[in-house]
CSV table of C-alpha atoms in Angstrom, one decimal:
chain,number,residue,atom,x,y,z
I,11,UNK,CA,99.4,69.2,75.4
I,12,UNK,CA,102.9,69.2,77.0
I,13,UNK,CA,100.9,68.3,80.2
I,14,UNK,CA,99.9,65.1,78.8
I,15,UNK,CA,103.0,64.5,77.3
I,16,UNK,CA,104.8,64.5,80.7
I,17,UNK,CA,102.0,62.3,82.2
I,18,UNK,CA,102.9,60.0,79.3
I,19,UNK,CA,106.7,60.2,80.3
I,20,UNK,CA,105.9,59.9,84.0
I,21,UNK,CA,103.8,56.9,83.4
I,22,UNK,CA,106.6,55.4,81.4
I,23,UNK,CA,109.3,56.0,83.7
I,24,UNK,CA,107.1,54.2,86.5
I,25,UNK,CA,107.1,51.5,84.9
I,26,UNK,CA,111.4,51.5,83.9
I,27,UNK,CA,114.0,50.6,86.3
I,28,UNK,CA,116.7,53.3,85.6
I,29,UNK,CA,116.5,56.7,84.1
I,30,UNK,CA,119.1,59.2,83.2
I,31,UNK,CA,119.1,62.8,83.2
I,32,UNK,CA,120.2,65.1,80.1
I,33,UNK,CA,120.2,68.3,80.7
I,34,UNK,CA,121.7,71.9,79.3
I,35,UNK,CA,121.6,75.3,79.7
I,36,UNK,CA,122.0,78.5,77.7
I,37,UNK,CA,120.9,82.0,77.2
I,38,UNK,CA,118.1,83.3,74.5
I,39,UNK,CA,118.4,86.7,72.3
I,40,UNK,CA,116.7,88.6,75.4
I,41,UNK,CA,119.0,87.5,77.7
I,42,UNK,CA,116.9,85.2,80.0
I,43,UNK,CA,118.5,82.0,80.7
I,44,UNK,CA,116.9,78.5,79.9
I,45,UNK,CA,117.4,75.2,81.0
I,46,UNK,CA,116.3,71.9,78.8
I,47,UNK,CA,115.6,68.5,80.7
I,48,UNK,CA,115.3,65.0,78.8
I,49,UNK,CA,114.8,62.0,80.2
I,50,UNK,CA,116.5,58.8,79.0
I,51,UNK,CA,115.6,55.4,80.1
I,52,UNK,CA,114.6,51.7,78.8
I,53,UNK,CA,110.9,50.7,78.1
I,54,UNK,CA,109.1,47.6,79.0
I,55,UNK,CA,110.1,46.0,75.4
I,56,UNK,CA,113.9,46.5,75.9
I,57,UNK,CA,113.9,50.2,73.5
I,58,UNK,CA,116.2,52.6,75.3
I,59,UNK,CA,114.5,55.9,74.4
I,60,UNK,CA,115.3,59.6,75.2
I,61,UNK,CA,112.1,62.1,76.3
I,62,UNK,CA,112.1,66.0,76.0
I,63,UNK,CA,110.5,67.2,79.7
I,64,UNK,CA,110.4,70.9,79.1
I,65,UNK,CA,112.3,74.0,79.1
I,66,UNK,CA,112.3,75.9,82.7
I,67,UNK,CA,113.7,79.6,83.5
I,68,UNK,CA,116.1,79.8,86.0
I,69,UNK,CA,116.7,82.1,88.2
I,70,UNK,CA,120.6,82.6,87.9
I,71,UNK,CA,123.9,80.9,85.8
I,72,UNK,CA,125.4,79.5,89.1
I,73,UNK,CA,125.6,75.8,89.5
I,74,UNK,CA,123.1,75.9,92.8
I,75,UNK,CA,120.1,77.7,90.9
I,76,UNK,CA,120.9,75.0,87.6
I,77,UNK,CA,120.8,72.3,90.0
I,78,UNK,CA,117.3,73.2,92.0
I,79,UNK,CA,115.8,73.6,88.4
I,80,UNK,CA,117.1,70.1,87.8
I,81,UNK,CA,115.6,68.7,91.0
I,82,UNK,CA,112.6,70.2,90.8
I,83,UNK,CA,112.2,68.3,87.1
I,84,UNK,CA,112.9,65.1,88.6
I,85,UNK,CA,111.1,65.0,92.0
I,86,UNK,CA,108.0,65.1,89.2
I,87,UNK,CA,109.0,61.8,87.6
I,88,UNK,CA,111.8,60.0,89.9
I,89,UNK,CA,109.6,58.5,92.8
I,90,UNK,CA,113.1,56.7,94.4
I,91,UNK,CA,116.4,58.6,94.5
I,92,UNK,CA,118.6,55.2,93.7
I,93,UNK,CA,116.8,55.1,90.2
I,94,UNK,CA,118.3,57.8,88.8
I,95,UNK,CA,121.6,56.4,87.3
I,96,UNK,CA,123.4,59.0,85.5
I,97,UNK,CA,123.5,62.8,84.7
I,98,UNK,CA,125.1,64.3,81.4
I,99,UNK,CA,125.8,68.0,81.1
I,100,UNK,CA,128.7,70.2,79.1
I,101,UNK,CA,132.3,70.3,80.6
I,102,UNK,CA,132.3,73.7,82.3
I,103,UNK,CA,132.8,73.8,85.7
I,104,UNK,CA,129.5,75.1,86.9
I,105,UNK,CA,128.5,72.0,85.2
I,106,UNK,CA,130.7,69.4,86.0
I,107,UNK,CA,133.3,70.6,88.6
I,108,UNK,CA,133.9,68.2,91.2
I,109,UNK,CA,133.0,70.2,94.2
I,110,UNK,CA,130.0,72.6,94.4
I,111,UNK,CA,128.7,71.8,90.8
I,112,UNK,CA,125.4,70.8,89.4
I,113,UNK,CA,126.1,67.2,89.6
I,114,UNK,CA,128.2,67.5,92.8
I,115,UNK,CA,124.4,69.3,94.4
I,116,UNK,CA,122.6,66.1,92.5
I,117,UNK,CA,124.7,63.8,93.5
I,118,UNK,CA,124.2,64.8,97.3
I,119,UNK,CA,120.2,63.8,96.5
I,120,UNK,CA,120.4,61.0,94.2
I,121,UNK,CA,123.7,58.7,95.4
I,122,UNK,CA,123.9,56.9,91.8
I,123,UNK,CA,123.5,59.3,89.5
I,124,UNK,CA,126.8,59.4,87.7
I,125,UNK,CA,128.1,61.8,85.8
I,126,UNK,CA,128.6,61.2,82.7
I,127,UNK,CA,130.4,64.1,80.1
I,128,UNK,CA,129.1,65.5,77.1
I,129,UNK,CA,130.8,64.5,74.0
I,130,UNK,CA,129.6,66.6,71.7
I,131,UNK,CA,130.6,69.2,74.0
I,132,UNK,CA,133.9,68.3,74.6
I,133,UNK,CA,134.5,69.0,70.8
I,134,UNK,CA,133.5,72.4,72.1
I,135,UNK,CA,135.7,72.6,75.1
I,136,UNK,CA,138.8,71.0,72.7
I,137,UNK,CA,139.0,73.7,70.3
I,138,UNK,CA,137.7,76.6,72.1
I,139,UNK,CA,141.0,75.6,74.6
I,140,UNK,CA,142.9,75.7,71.1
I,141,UNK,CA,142.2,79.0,69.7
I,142,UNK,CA,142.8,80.9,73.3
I,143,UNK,CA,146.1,80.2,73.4
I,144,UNK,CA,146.5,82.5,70.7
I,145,UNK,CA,145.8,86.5,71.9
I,146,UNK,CA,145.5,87.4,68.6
I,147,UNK,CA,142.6,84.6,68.4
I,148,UNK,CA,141.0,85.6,71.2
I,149,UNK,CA,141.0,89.3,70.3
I,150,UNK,CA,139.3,88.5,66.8
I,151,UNK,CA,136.8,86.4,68.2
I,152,UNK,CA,135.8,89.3,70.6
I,153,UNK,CA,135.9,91.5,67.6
I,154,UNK,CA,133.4,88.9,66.2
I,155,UNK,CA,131.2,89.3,69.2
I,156,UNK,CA,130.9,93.2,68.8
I,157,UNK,CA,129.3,92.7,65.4
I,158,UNK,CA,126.6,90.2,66.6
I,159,UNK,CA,126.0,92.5,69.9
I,160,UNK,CA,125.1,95.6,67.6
I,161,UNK,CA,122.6,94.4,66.1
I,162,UNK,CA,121.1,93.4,69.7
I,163,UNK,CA,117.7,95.0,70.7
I,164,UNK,CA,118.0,97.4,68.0
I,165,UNK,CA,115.4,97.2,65.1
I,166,UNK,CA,116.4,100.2,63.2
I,167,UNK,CA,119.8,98.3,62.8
I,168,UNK,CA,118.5,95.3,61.7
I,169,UNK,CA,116.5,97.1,59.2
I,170,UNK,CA,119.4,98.2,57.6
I,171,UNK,CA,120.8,95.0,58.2
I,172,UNK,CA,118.2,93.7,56.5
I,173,UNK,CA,118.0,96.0,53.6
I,174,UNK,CA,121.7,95.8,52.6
I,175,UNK,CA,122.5,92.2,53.7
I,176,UNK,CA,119.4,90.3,53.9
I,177,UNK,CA,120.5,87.9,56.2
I,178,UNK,CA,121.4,88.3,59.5
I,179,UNK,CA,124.3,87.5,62.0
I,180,UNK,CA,124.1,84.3,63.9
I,181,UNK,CA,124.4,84.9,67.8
I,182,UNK,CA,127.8,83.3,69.2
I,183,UNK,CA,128.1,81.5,72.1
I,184,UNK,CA,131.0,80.9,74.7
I,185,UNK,CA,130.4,77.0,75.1
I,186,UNK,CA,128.8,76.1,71.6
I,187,UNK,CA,131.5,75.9,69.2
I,188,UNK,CA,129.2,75.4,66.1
I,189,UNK,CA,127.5,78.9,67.0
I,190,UNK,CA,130.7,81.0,66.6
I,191,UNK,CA,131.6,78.9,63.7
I,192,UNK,CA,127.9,80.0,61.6
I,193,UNK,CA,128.7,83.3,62.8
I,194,UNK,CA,132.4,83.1,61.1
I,195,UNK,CA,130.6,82.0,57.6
I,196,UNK,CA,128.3,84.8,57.4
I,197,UNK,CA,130.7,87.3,57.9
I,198,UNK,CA,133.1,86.1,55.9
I,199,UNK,CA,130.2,85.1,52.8
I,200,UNK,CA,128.7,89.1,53.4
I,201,UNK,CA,131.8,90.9,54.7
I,202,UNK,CA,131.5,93.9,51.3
I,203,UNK,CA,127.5,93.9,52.3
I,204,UNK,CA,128.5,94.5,56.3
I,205,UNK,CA,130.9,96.9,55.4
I,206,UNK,CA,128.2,98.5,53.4
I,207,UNK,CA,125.8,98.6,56.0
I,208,UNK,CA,128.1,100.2,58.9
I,209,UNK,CA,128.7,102.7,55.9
I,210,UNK,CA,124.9,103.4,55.6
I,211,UNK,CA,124.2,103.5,59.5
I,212,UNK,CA,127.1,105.7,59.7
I,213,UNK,CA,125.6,108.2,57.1
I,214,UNK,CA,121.7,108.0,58.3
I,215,UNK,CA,121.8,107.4,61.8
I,216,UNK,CA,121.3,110.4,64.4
I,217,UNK,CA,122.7,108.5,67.2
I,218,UNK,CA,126.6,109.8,68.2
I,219,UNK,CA,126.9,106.0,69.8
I,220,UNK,CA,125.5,104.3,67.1
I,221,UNK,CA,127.2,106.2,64.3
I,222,UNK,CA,131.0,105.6,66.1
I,223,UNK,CA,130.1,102.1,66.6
I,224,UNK,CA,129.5,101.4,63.2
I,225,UNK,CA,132.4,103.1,61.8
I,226,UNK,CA,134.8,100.7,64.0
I,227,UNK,CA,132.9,97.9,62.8
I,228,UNK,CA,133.3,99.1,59.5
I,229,UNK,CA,136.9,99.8,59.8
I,230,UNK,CA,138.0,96.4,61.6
I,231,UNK,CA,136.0,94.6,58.5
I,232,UNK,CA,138.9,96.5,56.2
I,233,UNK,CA,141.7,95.3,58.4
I,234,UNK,CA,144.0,92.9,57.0
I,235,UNK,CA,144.0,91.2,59.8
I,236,UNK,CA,140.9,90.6,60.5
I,237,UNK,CA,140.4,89.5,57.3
I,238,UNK,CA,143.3,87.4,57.3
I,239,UNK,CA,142.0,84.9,60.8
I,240,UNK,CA,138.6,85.3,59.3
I,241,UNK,CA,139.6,83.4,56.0
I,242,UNK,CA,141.3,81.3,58.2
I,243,UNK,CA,138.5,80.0,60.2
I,244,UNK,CA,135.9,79.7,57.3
I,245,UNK,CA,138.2,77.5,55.6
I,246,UNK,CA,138.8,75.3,58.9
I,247,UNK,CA,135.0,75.4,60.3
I,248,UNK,CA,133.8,72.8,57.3
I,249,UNK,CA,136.8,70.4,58.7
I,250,UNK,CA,135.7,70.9,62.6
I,251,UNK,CA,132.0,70.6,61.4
I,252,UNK,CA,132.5,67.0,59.8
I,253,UNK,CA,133.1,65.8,63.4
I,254,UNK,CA,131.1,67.8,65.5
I,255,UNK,CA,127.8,66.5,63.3
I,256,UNK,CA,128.9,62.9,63.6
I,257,UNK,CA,129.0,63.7,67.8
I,258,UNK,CA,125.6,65.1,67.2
I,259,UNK,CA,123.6,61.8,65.8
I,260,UNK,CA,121.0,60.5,67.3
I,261,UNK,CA,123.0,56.6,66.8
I,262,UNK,CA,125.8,57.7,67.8
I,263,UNK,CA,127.5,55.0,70.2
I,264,UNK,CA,130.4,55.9,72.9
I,265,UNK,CA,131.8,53.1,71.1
I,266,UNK,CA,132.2,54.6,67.5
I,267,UNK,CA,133.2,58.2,69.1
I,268,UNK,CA,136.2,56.5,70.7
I,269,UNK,CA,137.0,55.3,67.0
């Protein structure tokens, strides 16, 4: 099926004079990294429409090893390097930098592909800049982290997670706002059920690691401080989120997200 979907999109792009490159990476729950392509160009009738190619594994997080995945994706469907136009990642620097980036190595092969920022993703950027300029921030957020990263690769813990909670915690992610932010709601909406379930592992589990990992959990859930920049962000998330799902539409125009 998704090999006659891409001879569709090849046949389609043959025939248009331009195509853009969309492309982002990120890491799954067993830690392999992933890479998305979608192709955006104009068809025959005028239509500006965006493809999904595929999801490909690469081999590493630095720029070089994103960009060959890249290539690799369009010497499939670009037969002339000037027709690729523009490229559009996220704003980090193995991204976007201007020397030794993924569209820096792109832009060697394909002399008009522009780049051409994320804005969605600069939502991202904006207030994940914001909150680490406050340590206190950075260390609750980190604190976050360690509850997400327990449950990792460990089904007896998510058992209990599961049995106490019945829901579990969203993984975070450095570059995707919107990720840390679902993990904020569910620990603040099931904070008394977590601090249960630390209790529980604490009391039942026979591993000395596991049991003192789950009593700091348990104890940084009770801190008032904690508590206190958890309430905070739960009640300023909704606010961010407003924006951030406006960024995301599929109508969205550069125009109206200048407004």
């Amino acid at each position: 099926m998704l090999t006659v979907c891409q001879n569709h999109i090849k046949n389609e792009i043959s025939k248009a004079s331009f195509v853009s490159v969309i492309a982002d990476e990120t890491t799954d729950m067993s830690s392999i990294c992933q890479l998305v392509v979608v192709y955006r160009y104009v068809l025959s009738n005028g239509k500006p429409i965006e493809r999904f190619w595929g999801f490909t594994n690469t081999p590493g997080h630095d720029s070089k090893s994103i960009a060959e995945c890249i290539q690799a994706s369009l010497e499939k469907v670009v037969d002339k390097p000037e027709k690729l136009i523009s490229q559009s990642y996220d704003g980090t620097n193995v991204m976007s930098g201007q020397h030794f980036s993924v569209q820096a190595f792109i832009r060697c092969a394909y002399k008009n592909a522009l780049y051409v920022h994320c804005y969605a993703h600069q939502l991202n950027l904006i207030v994940g800049q914001a909150t680490s300029q406050n340590q206190e921030v950075g260390v609750f957020f980190s604190k976050l982290s360690d509850i997400t990263n327990f449950f990792n690769k460990s089904p007896q813990r998510v058992a209990v997670l599961d049995e106490t909670v019945r829901k579990r915690i969203p993984h975070g992610s450095a570059t995707r706002w919107n990720f840390k932010s679902r993990t904020v709601n569910r620990v603040y909406e099931y904070r008394k059920q977590l601090i249960e379930c630390m209790g529980k592992i604490e009391s039942t589990s026979k591993h000395a690691v596991a049991i003192n990992k789950a009593g700091a959990i348990r104890r940084m859930l009770e801190d008032s401080k904690f508590v206190f920049w958890l309430t905070m962000f739960d009640n300023i998330i909704p606010h961010v989120h407003v924006l951030y799902n406006q960024l995301q539409k599929t109508r969205i125009d550069a125009a109206l997200i200048r407004k």
